[in-house]
mmCIF file of C-alpha atoms in Angstrom:
data_model
loop_
_atom_site.group_PDB
_atom_site.id
_atom_site.type_symbol
_atom_site.label_atom_id
_atom_site.label_comp_id
_atom_site.label_asym_id
_atom_site.label_seq_id
_atom_site.Cartn_x
_atom_site.Cartn_y
_atom_site.Cartn_z
ATOM 1 C CA MET D 1 0.000 0.000 0.000
ATOM 2 C CA SER D 2 1.230 3.498 -0.740
ATOM 3 C CA VAL D 3 1.305 6.642 1.409
ATOM 4 C CA ALA D 4 -1.618 6.822 3.863
ATOM 5 C CA SER D 5 -3.995 9.778 3.588
ATOM 6 C CA PRO D 6 -3.894 12.204 6.548
ATOM 7 C CA CYS D 7 -7.692 12.641 6.372
ATOM 8 C CA ILE D 8 -9.301 12.237 9.810
ATOM 9 C CA ASP D 9 -12.858 12.907 8.588
ATOM 10 C CA VAL D 10 -13.147 16.458 9.948
ATOM 11 C CA CYS D 11 -13.305 17.819 6.355
ATOM 12 C CA ARG D 12 -14.084 21.454 7.107
ATOM 13 C CA MET D 13 -12.070 24.362 5.721
ATOM 14 C CA ASP D 14 -10.800 27.110 7.999
ATOM 15 C CA ALA D 15 -11.616 30.335 6.167
ATOM 16 C CA GLN D 16 -8.652 32.237 7.601
ATOM 17 C CA SER D 17 -5.896 29.717 6.991
ATOM 18 C CA GLY D 18 -7.340 28.106 3.864
ATOM 19 C CA LEU D 19 -6.522 24.740 5.427
ATOM 20 C CA CYS D 20 -8.735 21.827 6.392
ATOM 21 C CA GLU D 21 -9.252 21.972 10.167
ATOM 22 C CA GLY D 22 -8.659 18.229 10.405
ATOM 23 C CA CYS D 23 -5.739 17.360 8.111
ATOM 24 C CA LEU D 24 -4.259 20.868 7.581
ATOM 25 C CA ARG D 25 -4.184 20.444 3.809
ATOM 26 C CA THR D 26 -5.202 23.006 1.179
ATOM 27 C CA ILE D 27 -8.083 22.302 -1.217
ATOM 28 C CA ASP D 28 -5.497 21.751 -3.949
ATOM 29 C CA GLU D 29 -3.652 19.192 -1.825
ATOM 30 C CA ILE D 30 -6.839 17.286 -0.920
ATOM 31 C CA ALA D 31 -8.266 17.386 -4.461
ATOM 32 C CA GLY D 32 -4.995 16.173 -5.964
ATOM 33 C CA TRP D 33 -4.259 13.488 -3.367
ATOM 34 C CA ALA D 34 -5.715 10.425 -5.109
ATOM 35 C CA ALA D 35 -3.798 11.046 -8.332
ATOM 36 C CA ALA D 36 -0.590 12.343 -6.734
ATOM 37 C CA PRO D 37 2.567 10.245 -7.020
ATOM 38 C CA ASP D 38 4.033 9.032 -3.714
ATOM 39 C CA GLU D 39 6.772 11.695 -3.861
ATOM 40 C CA ARG D 40 4.162 14.466 -3.850
ATOM 41 C CA LYS D 41 2.172 12.782 -1.083
ATOM 42 C CA ILE D 42 5.296 12.645 1.072
ATOM 43 C CA LEU D 43 5.927 16.353 0.419
ATOM 44 C CA ILE D 44 2.340 17.153 1.417
ATOM 45 C CA LEU D 45 2.682 15.123 4.629
ATOM 46 C CA ALA D 46 5.899 16.999 5.429
ATOM 47 C CA ALA D 47 4.128 20.337 4.880
ATOM 48 C CA VAL D 48 1.265 19.171 7.091
ATOM 49 C CA ALA D 49 3.708 18.199 9.849
ATOM 50 C CA GLN D 50 5.304 21.668 9.677
ATOM 51 C CA ARG D 51 1.925 23.383 9.834
ATOM 52 C CA ARG D 52 0.925 21.169 12.763
ATOM 53 C CA ALA D 53 4.122 22.039 14.640
ATOM 54 C CA ARG D 54 3.616 25.773 14.053
ATOM 55 C CA LEU D 55 -0.039 25.533 15.104
ATOM 56 C CA ASP D 56 0.898 23.678 18.275
ATOM 57 C CA ALA D 57 3.440 26.413 19.081
ATOM 58 C CA LEU D 58 0.823 29.178 18.851
ATOM 59 C CA PRO D 59 -0.833 30.437 22.016
ATOM 60 C CA VAL D 60 -4.374 29.165 22.483
ATOM 61 C CA GLY D 61 -6.844 31.273 20.523
ATOM 62 C CA ALA D 62 -4.198 32.817 18.241
ATOM 63 C CA ALA D 63 -5.355 33.487 14.699
ATOM 64 C CA ARG D 64 -4.799 30.551 12.377
ATOM 65 C CA LYS D 65 -3.933 32.809 9.468
ATOM 66 C CA GLU D 66 -0.440 33.088 10.907
ATOM 67 C CA VAL D 67 0.066 29.476 9.953
ATOM 68 C CA SER D 68 -0.704 29.386 6.261
ATOM 69 C CA MET O 1 -2.349 2.529 -11.401
ATOM 70 C CA THR O 2 -3.496 5.418 -13.586
ATOM 71 C CA LEU O 3 -6.941 6.588 -14.554
ATOM 72 C CA PRO O 4 -7.822 8.424 -17.764
ATOM 73 C CA GLN O 5 -7.024 12.137 -17.519
ATOM 74 C CA GLN O 6 -10.695 13.144 -17.582
ATOM 75 C CA ILE O 7 -11.491 11.291 -14.334
ATOM 76 C CA ARG O 8 -10.692 13.030 -11.038
ATOM 77 C CA VAL O 9 -11.137 11.135 -7.773
ATOM 78 C CA LEU O 10 -11.642 13.224 -4.637
ATOM 79 C CA GLU O 11 -10.615 10.865 -1.859
ATOM 80 C CA ARG O 12 -11.262 11.589 1.802
ATOM 81 C CA GLY O 13 -11.995 9.178 4.663
ATOM 82 C CA TRP O 14 -14.996 7.170 5.832
ATOM 83 C CA LEU O 15 -17.562 9.821 6.688
ATOM 84 C CA SER O 16 -17.505 11.176 3.135
ATOM 85 C CA ALA O 17 -17.420 8.655 0.308
ATOM 86 C CA ASN O 18 -15.168 9.323 -2.672
ATOM 87 C CA ASN O 19 -16.436 11.920 -5.130
ATOM 88 C CA ILE O 20 -15.600 11.317 -8.785
ATOM 89 C CA VAL O 21 -15.541 14.185 -11.282
ATOM 90 C CA PHE O 22 -15.683 13.410 -15.024
ATOM 91 C CA HIS O 23 -14.601 16.098 -17.487
ATOM 92 C CA GLU O 24 -16.841 16.182 -20.572
ATOM 93 C CA GLY O 25 -15.681 19.049 -22.766
ATOM 94 C CA ALA O 26 -17.077 22.222 -21.205
ATOM 95 C CA GLU O 27 -19.302 20.176 -18.900
ATOM 96 C CA ALA O 28 -18.798 17.662 -16.132
ATOM 97 C CA THR O 29 -20.485 14.874 -14.164
ATOM 98 C CA LEU O 30 -20.067 14.076 -10.478
ATOM 99 C CA VAL O 31 -20.568 10.666 -8.848
ATOM 100 C CA ASP O 32 -21.580 10.794 -5.144
ATOM 101 C CA SER O 33 -21.534 13.851 -2.911
ATOM 102 C CA GLY O 34 -20.164 12.903 0.535
ATOM 103 C CA TYR O 35 -21.561 13.459 4.016
ATOM 104 C CA LEU O 36 -23.845 16.370 4.926
ATOM 105 C CA THR O 37 -21.512 18.005 7.442
ATOM 106 C CA HIS O 38 -18.674 18.005 4.881
ATOM 107 C CA ALA O 39 -20.726 19.661 2.130
ATOM 108 C CA GLY O 40 -18.842 22.975 2.312
ATOM 109 C CA GLN O 41 -15.510 21.291 1.641
ATOM 110 C CA THR O 42 -17.099 19.000 -0.954
ATOM 111 C CA LEU O 43 -18.225 22.060 -2.931
ATOM 112 C CA ALA O 44 -14.727 23.537 -2.763
ATOM 113 C CA LEU O 45 -13.122 20.254 -3.889
ATOM 114 C CA VAL O 46 -15.596 19.797 -6.730
ATOM 115 C CA ALA O 47 -15.062 23.405 -7.880
ATOM 116 C CA GLN O 48 -11.311 22.760 -7.945
ATOM 117 C CA ALA O 49 -11.715 19.499 -9.891
ATOM 118 C CA LEU O 50 -14.108 21.081 -12.428
ATOM 119 C CA GLU O 51 -11.317 23.411 -13.619
ATOM 120 C CA GLY O 52 -13.851 25.878 -14.956
ATOM 121 C CA ARG O 53 -16.288 23.350 -16.399
ATOM 122 C CA ARG O 54 -20.010 23.407 -15.707
ATOM 123 C CA LEU O 55 -21.329 20.609 -13.530
ATOM 124 C CA VAL O 56 -24.428 19.290 -15.298
ATOM 125 C CA ARG O 57 -25.092 15.916 -13.624
ATOM 126 C CA LEU O 58 -24.785 14.262 -10.229
ATOM 127 C CA ILE O 59 -25.147 10.466 -10.162
ATOM 128 C CA ASN O 60 -25.333 8.304 -7.032
ATOM 129 C CA THR O 61 -24.152 4.746 -6.491
ATOM 130 C CA HIS O 62 -26.576 4.165 -3.589
ATOM 131 C CA SER O 63 -28.642 6.003 -1.028
ATOM 132 C CA HIS O 64 -26.465 6.063 2.102
ATOM 133 C CA SER O 65 -25.686 9.247 3.986
ATOM 134 C CA ASP O 66 -21.981 9.292 3.118
ATOM 135 C CA HIS O 67 -22.833 9.215 -0.617
ATOM 136 C CA ILE O 68 -25.917 11.494 -0.838
ATOM 137 C CA GLY O 69 -25.317 13.933 2.031
ATOM 138 C CA GLY O 70 -24.058 16.692 -0.259
ATOM 139 C CA ASN O 71 -26.632 16.188 -3.061
ATOM 140 C CA ALA O 72 -28.824 19.148 -2.062
ATOM 141 C CA ALA O 73 -25.838 21.471 -1.592
ATOM 142 C CA VAL O 74 -24.307 20.461 -4.933
ATOM 143 C CA ARG O 75 -27.601 21.073 -6.701
ATOM 144 C CA ARG O 76 -27.991 24.500 -5.054
ATOM 145 C CA ALA O 77 -24.481 25.461 -6.096
ATOM 146 C CA HIS O 78 -24.559 24.135 -9.667
ATOM 147 C CA GLY O 79 -28.198 23.622 -10.648
ATOM 148 C CA CYS O 80 -27.226 20.196 -11.989
ATOM 149 C CA ARG O 81 -29.563 17.283 -12.691
ATOM 150 C CA ILE O 82 -29.533 14.423 -10.209
ATOM 151 C CA LEU O 83 -29.817 10.767 -11.264
ATOM 152 C CA VAL O 84 -30.306 8.007 -8.700
ATOM 153 C CA PRO O 85 -30.492 4.205 -8.881
ATOM 154 C CA GLU O 86 -34.139 3.360 -9.529
ATOM 155 C CA GLY O 87 -34.402 1.130 -6.469
ATOM 156 C CA MET O 88 -33.664 4.004 -4.094
ATOM 157 C CA ALA O 89 -36.012 6.469 -5.803
ATOM 158 C CA PRO O 90 -39.139 5.813 -3.692
ATOM 159 C CA ALA O 91 -37.261 6.296 -0.404
ATOM 160 C CA VAL O 92 -35.757 9.570 -1.652
ATOM 161 C CA GLU O 93 -39.066 10.778 -3.061
ATOM 162 C CA ASP O 94 -40.866 10.175 0.245
ATOM 163 C CA TRP O 95 -37.719 11.078 2.208
ATOM 164 C CA ASP O 96 -38.202 7.917 4.222
ATOM 165 C CA GLU O 97 -35.556 8.343 6.930
ATOM 166 C CA ASP O 98 -35.882 4.716 8.008
ATOM 167 C CA ALA O 99 -35.459 3.298 4.513
ATOM 168 C CA LEU O 100 -32.533 5.663 3.941
ATOM 169 C CA LEU O 101 -30.980 4.347 7.183
ATOM 170 C CA LEU O 102 -30.805 7.873 8.597
ATOM 171 C CA SER O 103 -32.977 7.726 11.716
ATOM 172 C CA SER O 104 -32.209 4.054 12.376
ATOM 173 C CA ALA O 105 -28.445 4.686 12.372
ATOM 174 C CA HIS O 106 -28.503 8.247 13.774
ATOM 175 C CA GLN O 107 -27.055 9.748 10.580
ATOM 176 C CA GLN O 108 -27.866 12.959 8.728
ATOM 177 C CA ALA O 109 -28.639 13.939 5.140
ATOM 178 C CA GLU O 110 -30.573 16.747 3.474
ATOM 179 C CA PRO O 111 -33.637 15.994 1.325
ATOM 180 C CA PHE O 112 -33.086 16.508 -2.401
ATOM 181 C CA ALA O 113 -35.066 16.190 -5.591
ATOM 182 C CA PHE O 114 -33.937 13.976 -8.458
ATOM 183 C CA ASP O 115 -34.631 14.243 -12.168
ATOM 184 C CA ALA O 116 -34.213 10.698 -13.451
ATOM 185 C CA THR O 117 -33.392 7.168 -12.374
ATOM 186 C CA ILE O 118 -30.848 4.620 -13.563
ATOM 187 C CA ALA O 119 -31.821 0.950 -13.840
ATOM 188 C CA PRO O 120 -29.541 -2.112 -13.738
ATOM 189 C CA GLY O 121 -28.295 -2.743 -17.268
ATOM 190 C CA ASP O 122 -28.653 0.887 -18.364
ATOM 191 C CA GLU O 123 -25.784 2.335 -20.354
ATOM 192 C CA LEU O 124 -24.559 5.848 -19.751
ATOM 193 C CA GLU O 125 -21.657 8.018 -20.792
ATOM 194 C CA MET O 126 -19.447 9.761 -18.259
ATOM 195 C CA GLY O 127 -16.219 11.480 -19.217
ATOM 196 C CA GLY O 128 -16.641 10.320 -22.815
ATOM 197 C CA ILE O 129 -16.538 6.706 -21.604
ATOM 198 C CA ARG O 130 -19.387 4.158 -21.906
ATOM 199 C CA TRP O 131 -20.464 2.720 -18.568
ATOM 200 C CA ARG O 132 -22.940 -0.025 -17.801
ATOM 201 C CA ALA O 133 -24.939 0.107 -14.580
ATOM 202 C CA LEU O 134 -24.673 -3.168 -12.642
ATOM 203 C CA HIS O 135 -26.989 -4.158 -9.809
ATOM 204 C CA VAL O 136 -24.763 -4.922 -6.799
ATOM 205 C CA PRO O 137 -27.119 -5.701 -3.888
ATOM 206 C CA GLY O 138 -25.756 -6.664 -0.465
ATOM 207 C CA HIS O 139 -24.513 -3.644 1.470
ATOM 208 C CA ASP O 140 -27.439 -1.782 -0.069
ATOM 209 C CA MET O 141 -30.080 -3.831 -1.845
ATOM 210 C CA HIS O 142 -30.589 -1.205 -4.559
ATOM 211 C CA ALA O 143 -26.970 -0.189 -5.131
ATOM 212 C CA LEU O 144 -25.476 0.194 -8.587
ATOM 213 C CA ALA O 145 -21.856 -0.117 -9.700
ATOM 214 C CA TYR O 146 -20.694 1.338 -13.013
ATOM 215 C CA HIS O 147 -18.419 -0.670 -15.300
ATOM 216 C CA ALA O 148 -16.524 0.559 -18.360
ATOM 217 C CA PRO O 149 -15.752 -2.672 -20.273
ATOM 218 C CA ARG O 150 -13.436 -1.078 -22.809
ATOM 219 C CA GLU O 151 -11.401 0.964 -20.328
ATOM 220 C CA ARG O 152 -11.685 -1.845 -17.736
ATOM 221 C CA ILE O 153 -12.689 0.519 -14.911
ATOM 222 C CA LEU O 154 -15.186 -0.321 -12.161
ATOM 223 C CA ILE O 155 -16.880 2.241 -9.912
ATOM 224 C CA SER O 156 -17.781 -0.181 -7.140
ATOM 225 C CA GLY O 157 -19.428 1.996 -4.482
ATOM 226 C CA ASP O 158 -19.486 0.049 -1.220
ATOM 227 C CA ALA O 159 -20.066 -3.350 -2.851
ATOM 228 C CA LEU O 160 -16.307 -3.925 -3.101
ATOM 229 C CA TRP O 161 -13.382 -2.167 -1.462
ATOM 230 C CA ARG O 162 -9.713 -2.985 -1.625
ATOM 231 C CA ASP O 163 -10.197 -4.788 1.673
ATOM 232 C CA GLY O 164 -13.790 -5.796 2.159
ATOM 233 C CA PHE O 165 -17.182 -4.209 1.556
ATOM 234 C CA GLY O 166 -19.800 -2.127 3.340
ATOM 235 C CA VAL O 167 -21.886 -3.205 6.319
ATOM 236 C CA MET O 168 -24.666 -5.728 5.575
ATOM 237 C CA PHE O 169 -27.585 -3.516 6.562
ATOM 238 C CA ALA O 170 -30.376 -5.840 5.423
ATOM 239 C CA GLU O 171 -29.108 -8.635 7.660
ATOM 240 C CA LEU O 172 -28.697 -6.290 10.595
ATOM 241 C CA HIS O 173 -32.314 -5.248 10.167
ATOM 242 C CA GLY O 174 -33.441 -8.891 10.235
ATOM 243 C CA ASP O 175 -33.691 -9.516 6.483
ATOM 244 C CA PRO O 176 -31.661 -12.673 5.712
ATOM 245 C CA SER O 177 -31.331 -11.855 2.008
ATOM 246 C CA GLY O 178 -28.339 -9.530 2.443
ATOM 247 C CA LEU O 179 -25.508 -12.069 2.640
ATOM 248 C CA PRO O 180 -26.782 -14.242 -0.254
ATOM 249 C CA ALA O 181 -27.139 -11.059 -2.321
ATOM 250 C CA GLN O 182 -23.596 -9.998 -1.488
ATOM 251 C CA ARG O 183 -22.369 -13.461 -2.531
ATOM 252 C CA ARG O 184 -24.162 -13.225 -5.884
ATOM 253 C CA THR O 185 -22.769 -9.711 -6.307
ATOM 254 C CA LEU O 186 -19.168 -10.775 -5.636
ATOM 255 C CA GLU O 187 -19.502 -13.818 -7.883
ATOM 256 C CA MET O 188 -20.846 -11.590 -10.659
ATOM 257 C CA LEU O 189 -18.050 -9.050 -10.115
ATOM 258 C CA ARG O 190 -15.426 -11.813 -10.210
ATOM 259 C CA GLU O 191 -16.312 -12.482 -13.844
ATOM 260 C CA LEU O 192 -15.819 -8.860 -14.937
ATOM 261 C CA ASP O 193 -12.749 -7.655 -16.783
ATOM 262 C CA VAL O 194 -11.433 -4.864 -14.553
ATOM 263 C CA GLY O 195 -8.048 -3.141 -14.506
ATOM 264 C CA VAL O 196 -8.773 -0.342 -12.024
ATOM 265 C CA VAL O 197 -11.410 0.001 -9.303
ATOM 266 C CA ILE O 198 -12.622 3.351 -8.001
ATOM 267 C CA PRO O 199 -14.149 2.239 -4.690
ATOM 268 C CA GLY O 200 -16.624 4.171 -2.554
ATOM 269 C CA HIS O 201 -13.912 4.660 0.070
ATOM 270 C CA GLY O 202 -10.139 4.487 -0.130
ATOM 271 C CA ALA O 203 -7.695 4.977 -2.977
ATOM 272 C CA PRO O 204 -8.352 3.590 -6.460
ATOM 273 C CA PHE O 205 -6.652 0.204 -6.781
ATOM 274 C CA ALA O 206 -5.521 -2.261 -9.420
ATOM 275 C CA ASP O 207 -5.322 -5.704 -7.816
ATOM 276 C CA TYR O 208 -8.908 -6.566 -8.694
ATOM 277 C CA ALA O 209 -8.909 -10.368 -8.510
ATOM 278 C CA ASP O 210 -7.171 -10.273 -5.116
ATOM 279 C CA ALA O 211 -9.687 -7.761 -3.796
ATOM 280 C CA VAL O 212 -12.627 -9.915 -4.891
ATOM 281 C CA ASP O 213 -10.976 -12.950 -3.270
ATOM 282 C CA ARG O 214 -10.426 -11.045 -0.012
ATOM 283 C CA ALA O 215 -14.068 -9.942 -0.040
ATOM 284 C CA LEU O 216 -15.207 -13.547 -0.601
ATOM 285 C CA VAL O 217 -13.110 -14.758 2.337
ATOM 286 C CA ARG O 218 -14.635 -12.069 4.549
ATOM 287 C CA LEU O 219 -18.111 -12.953 3.301
ATOM 288 C CA ALA O 220 -17.560 -16.659 4.034
ATOM 289 C CA ALA O 221 -16.599 -15.763 7.617
ATOM 290 C CA PHE O 222 -19.801 -13.744 7.957
ATOM 291 C CA GLU O 223 -21.862 -16.592 6.491
ATOM 292 C CA GLN O 224 -20.403 -18.968 9.076
ATOM 293 C CA SER O 225 -20.872 -16.599 11.978
ATOM 294 C CA PRO O 226 -23.666 -14.017 11.972
ATOM 295 C CA GLU O 227 -22.319 -12.783 15.325
ATOM 296 C CA ARG O 228 -18.987 -12.011 13.707
ATOM 297 C CA MET O 229 -20.737 -10.059 10.976
ATOM 298 C CA ALA O 230 -22.792 -8.178 13.559
ATOM 299 C CA LYS O 231 -19.767 -7.392 15.727
ATOM 300 C CA SER O 232 -17.850 -6.082 12.745
ATOM 301 C CA ALA O 233 -20.850 -3.940 11.757
ATOM 302 C CA MET O 234 -21.318 -2.518 15.258
ATOM 303 C CA LYS O 235 -17.681 -1.467 15.304
ATOM 304 C CA ALA O 236 -17.902 0.117 11.862
ATOM 305 C CA LEU O 237 -21.157 1.938 12.625
ATOM 306 C CA PHE O 238 -20.015 3.223 15.995
ATOM 307 C CA THR O 239 -16.739 4.429 14.493
ATOM 308 C CA PHE O 240 -18.787 6.262 11.846
ATOM 309 C CA THR O 241 -20.843 7.893 14.623
ATOM 310 C CA LEU O 242 -17.662 8.996 16.394
ATOM 311 C CA LEU O 243 -16.181 10.413 13.179
ATOM 312 C CA GLU O 244 -19.174 12.723 12.985
ATOM 313 C CA LYS O 245 -19.478 13.586 16.692
ATOM 314 C CA ARG O 246 -15.670 13.527 17.237
ATOM 315 C CA ARG O 247 -16.130 12.691 20.937
ATOM 316 C CA MET O 248 -18.748 11.258 23.285
ATOM 317 C CA PRO O 249 -18.669 10.904 27.069
ATOM 318 C CA ARG O 250 -18.077 7.204 27.679
ATOM 319 C CA ALA O 251 -20.903 7.158 30.221
ATOM 320 C CA THR O 252 -23.476 8.147 27.562
ATOM 321 C CA ILE O 253 -22.637 5.507 24.950
ATOM 322 C CA GLY O 254 -24.662 2.705 26.529
ATOM 323 C CA GLU O 255 -27.708 4.968 26.381
ATOM 324 C CA HIS O 256 -26.891 5.840 22.759
ATOM 325 C CA PHE O 257 -26.866 2.130 21.902
ATOM 326 C CA SER O 258 -30.262 1.777 23.608
ATOM 327 C CA GLN O 259 -31.804 4.665 21.698
ATOM 328 C CA VAL O 260 -30.491 4.182 18.159
ATOM 329 C CA ALA O 261 -32.449 1.419 16.455
ATOM 330 C CA ILE O 262 -29.645 -0.392 14.685
ATOM 331 C CA PHE O 263 -27.451 -0.661 17.802
ATOM 332 C CA ARG O 264 -30.408 -1.629 19.988
ATOM 333 C CA ASP O 265 -31.862 -4.213 17.611
ATOM 334 C CA VAL O 266 -28.543 -5.844 16.727
ATOM 335 C CA SER O 267 -27.611 -6.060 20.425
ATOM 336 C CA ARG O 268 -30.805 -7.925 21.188
ATOM 337 C CA ASN O 269 -31.197 -9.986 18.015
ATOM 338 C CA PHE O 270 -27.597 -11.063 17.411
ATOM 339 C CA PHE O 271 -25.992 -10.972 20.855
ATOM 340 C CA HIS O 272 -29.065 -11.416 23.074
ATOM 341 C CA LYS O 273 -27.643 -8.795 25.382
ATOM 342 C CA GLU O 274 -28.642 -5.376 26.607
ATOM 343 C CA PRO O 275 -27.394 -2.613 24.295
ATOM 344 C CA ALA O 276 -25.232 -1.088 27.053
ATOM 345 C CA ALA O 277 -23.340 -4.361 27.482
ATOM 346 C CA VAL O 278 -22.678 -4.575 23.741
ATOM 347 C CA ALA O 279 -21.620 -0.913 23.734
ATOM 348 C CA ALA O 280 -19.041 -1.591 26.449
ATOM 349 C CA GLN O 281 -17.594 -4.489 24.460
ATOM 350 C CA VAL O 282 -17.524 -2.555 21.184
ATOM 351 C CA ILE O 283 -15.759 0.380 22.864
ATOM 352 C CA ASP O 284 -13.163 -1.877 24.473
ATOM 353 C CA GLU O 285 -12.375 -3.582 21.178
ATOM 354 C CA LEU O 286 -12.090 -0.285 19.289
ATOM 355 C CA LEU O 287 -9.846 1.167 22.015
ATOM 356 C CA GLY O 288 -7.755 -2.010 21.963
ATOM 357 C CA ALA O 289 -7.356 -1.788 18.182
ATOM 358 C CA GLY O 290 -6.343 1.887 18.414
ATOM 359 C CA VAL O 291 -9.263 2.986 16.233
ATOM 360 C CA LEU O 292 -10.640 5.181 19.037
ATOM 361 C CA MET O 293 -9.012 6.758 22.062
ATOM 362 C CA GLU O 294 -10.091 7.654 25.574
ATOM 363 C CA GLN O 295 -9.468 11.152 26.955
ATOM 364 C CA ASP O 296 -10.878 12.623 30.171
ATOM 365 C CA GLY O 297 -13.786 10.189 30.264
ATOM 366 C CA ASP O 298 -14.627 10.762 26.599
ATOM 367 C CA ILE O 299 -14.272 8.323 23.729
ATOM 368 C CA VAL O 300 -12.552 10.257 20.951
ATOM 369 C CA ALA O 301 -12.119 9.734 17.204
ATOM 370 C CA ARG O 302 -8.629 9.354 15.734
ATOM 371 C CA GLY O 303 -7.062 12.781 15.365
ATOM 372 C CA GLY O 304 -9.196 14.257 18.184
#
């Protein structure tokens, strides 16, 4: 099996960050996932991990737009 | 595994089924619309996949909430026609929440109007490709799959996944025709010439014969042990509930099993136990498998 999707079934876009609130991907990244080669999927997962780390470092309630 | 350029698969998780966009010149067709609470993102994904084309048709594989939940929103946004399998038409027309498995499974969808129906054996064109509608009863007794014999592509809905198939709802509701129907469906599918499957959930896949064999092994286990089938279904349905709710206080889940018809009836009819006792067992097994987690007295979906 290839690279696992980061979808956790939240599937709601955050208007400020332009990212899915669940998987922290852009619409382009989600829409292109199924057809993306493994190399691109790995790049997307790396970007998601970076976004997650930056989000976790923000104080509670800080605007998400700082992340995108 | 590659699909023709004009087919775009929008793959998410379990709460929203895959959406498939077919480019047809300046127009486009969509198959299945995801879960109601995801409709906003579904619209954004579909808009992206259309690449400026006009969405003129929405076609469903079957009537479950994770496949039809966005139908009304898609129609509002695009004014497209909606075509449904003929077997599900009466339930949609009357918006029969029991027949649509909404009230009985505590799931949501928004009523929608449809313009035409598709019957088993009908031929239709999507993305410039000829597809034949195949009746694939089992998970849903009225479900259709769509097969392109020349391109060797199968849109299987929840009749066949890479590893298994959807919950046997008929059996759970006391109708013993579900498993025999699923067997006939898999035996029919086994004879098809298929290079790529676009399933209702999960990534498109190529190892068709292996997938059908895996599904037949799973089916045989269910045929031998109705309790095993029921246990597997309870776990799948409760996980689905948690994906929507995200978290539930552990102390309330026994009551939830008592109130929601499918959990209550399966507890009594298959396990001969009180729903709360079955709930406790289902939760323990899902926690043990790492599918769900426990935090501060709540049972929580993966990813929080």
